[in-house]
Amino acid sequence: RVDHRLLPHGWSLRVVGAALRRKLDVYAVVYWEGIEIGRTPVSYNSKRPLWCEDGQTTGKAAEAHFNIPYPTCVDPMLRIELWEKAQAKKSKVASLVGKVVLDVDQQKMLMKETASKAYHVKHNF
């Protein structure tokens, strides 16, 4: 298993069909080849949720890491769904806000961009 960081710091997830017109308490669910591999922490009261790779939790950013297994099929899909957290008083069921599906070529572009950003990170040791 390889530890891949889902999105580099500063990237925003633009969810297909979802325009957050009001602030929501949302989280993302990540699927690899149709199987859930993880969830992000809830981003509270946000129109533009952001999950970082660097562990910084200032503002609305929260850390999110996922282990993506080696693909078992020729064209593996990475699916990310954005869900609104259920409000206890209103409903106990979460609501789907939107989703994005990345094919192999889009995943390669994401990994290339991640590697490029990781190479340029400054460390203070």
Coordinates of N, CA and C in Angstrom, one line a residue, residues 45-85:
N45 N -19.3 24.9 8.9 CA -19.7 26.2 8.5 C -18.9 26.8 7.3
S46 N -18.9 26.0 6.2 CA -18.0 26.3 5.1 C -18.8 26.4 3.8
K47 N -18.4 27.3 2.9 CA -18.9 27.4 1.5 C -17.8 26.7 0.6
R48 N -16.6 26.8 1.1 CA -15.5 26.2 0.3 C -14.6 25.3 1.2
P49 N -15.0 24.1 1.4 CA -14.3 23.2 2.3 C -12.9 22.9 1.8
L50 N -11.9 22.8 2.7 CA -10.5 22.6 2.3 C -9.9 21.6 3.2
W51 N -9.3 20.5 2.7 CA -8.6 19.5 3.5 C -7.2 19.6 3.0
C52 N -6.3 19.8 3.9 CA -4.8 19.9 3.6 C -4.1 18.7 3.8
E53 N -2.8 18.7 3.2 CA -1.9 17.6 3.4 C -0.9 17.8 4.4
D54 N -0.7 19.1 4.8 CA 0.4 19.4 5.7 C 0.2 19.4 7.2
G55 N -1.0 19.0 7.6 CA -1.3 18.9 9.0 C -1.7 20.2 9.6
Q56 N -1.7 21.3 8.9 CA -2.1 22.6 9.4 C -3.6 22.6 9.6
T57 N -4.1 23.0 10.8 CA -5.5 23.1 11.0 C -6.0 24.5 11.3
T58 N -5.3 25.5 10.8 CA -5.7 26.8 11.0 C -6.9 27.1 10.1
G59 N -7.8 28.0 10.5 CA -9.0 28.3 9.7 C -9.9 27.1 9.6
K60 N -10.3 26.8 8.4 CA -11.2 25.7 8.2 C -10.6 24.5 7.6
A61 N -9.2 24.5 7.5 CA -8.5 23.4 6.9 C -8.3 22.3 7.9
A62 N -8.4 21.1 7.5 CA -8.2 19.9 8.3 C -7.4 18.9 7.5
E63 N -6.7 18.0 8.2 CA -5.8 17.1 7.5 C -6.6 15.9 7.0
A64 N -6.2 15.3 5.9 CA -6.9 14.2 5.3 C -5.8 13.3 4.6
H65 N -5.7 12.0 5.0 CA -4.8 11.1 4.4 C -5.5 9.8 4.0
F66 N -5.2 9.2 2.9 CA -5.8 8.0 2.5 C -4.8 7.0 1.9
N67 N -5.0 5.7 2.2 CA -4.2 4.7 1.6 C -4.9 4.2 0.4
I68 N -4.3 4.4 -0.8 CA -4.9 3.9 -2.0 C -4.2 2.6 -2.4
P69 N -4.9 1.5 -2.5 CA -4.3 0.2 -2.8 C -3.9 0.2 -4.3
Y70 N -3.0 -0.8 -4.6 CA -2.6 -1.0 -6.0 C -3.9 -1.4 -6.8
P71 N -4.1 -0.8 -8.0 CA -5.3 -1.1 -8.8 C -5.4 -2.6 -9.1
T72 N -6.7 -3.1 -9.1 CA -6.9 -4.5 -9.5 C -7.6 -4.6 -10.8
C73 N -7.9 -3.4 -11.5 CA -8.5 -3.4 -12.8 C -7.7 -2.5 -13.7
V74 N -8.0 -2.5 -15.0 CA -7.3 -1.8 -16.0 C -7.6 -0.3 -15.9
D75 N -8.8 0.1 -15.6 CA -9.2 1.5 -15.6 C -9.8 1.9 -14.2
P76 N -9.0 2.0 -13.2 CA -9.6 2.2 -11.8 C -10.1 3.7 -11.7
M77 N -11.2 3.8 -11.1 CA -11.8 5.1 -10.9 C -11.6 5.6 -9.4
L78 N -11.3 6.9 -9.2 CA -11.3 7.5 -7.9 C -12.5 8.4 -7.9
R79 N -13.4 8.1 -6.9 CA -14.6 8.9 -6.8 C -14.6 9.6 -5.4
I80 N -14.9 10.9 -5.5 CA -15.0 11.7 -4.2 C -16.4 12.3 -4.2
E81 N -17.1 12.0 -3.1 CA -18.4 12.6 -2.9 C -18.4 13.6 -1.7
L82 N -19.1 14.6 -1.8 CA -19.2 15.6 -0.8 C -20.6 15.5 -0.2
W83 N -20.6 15.3 1.2 CA -21.8 15.1 1.9 C -22.0 16.2 3.0
E84 N -23.3 16.6 3.1 CA -23.6 17.5 4.2 C -23.9 16.7 5.5
K85 N -23.3 17.0 6.6 CA -23.5 16.3 7.8 C -24.9 16.4 8.2

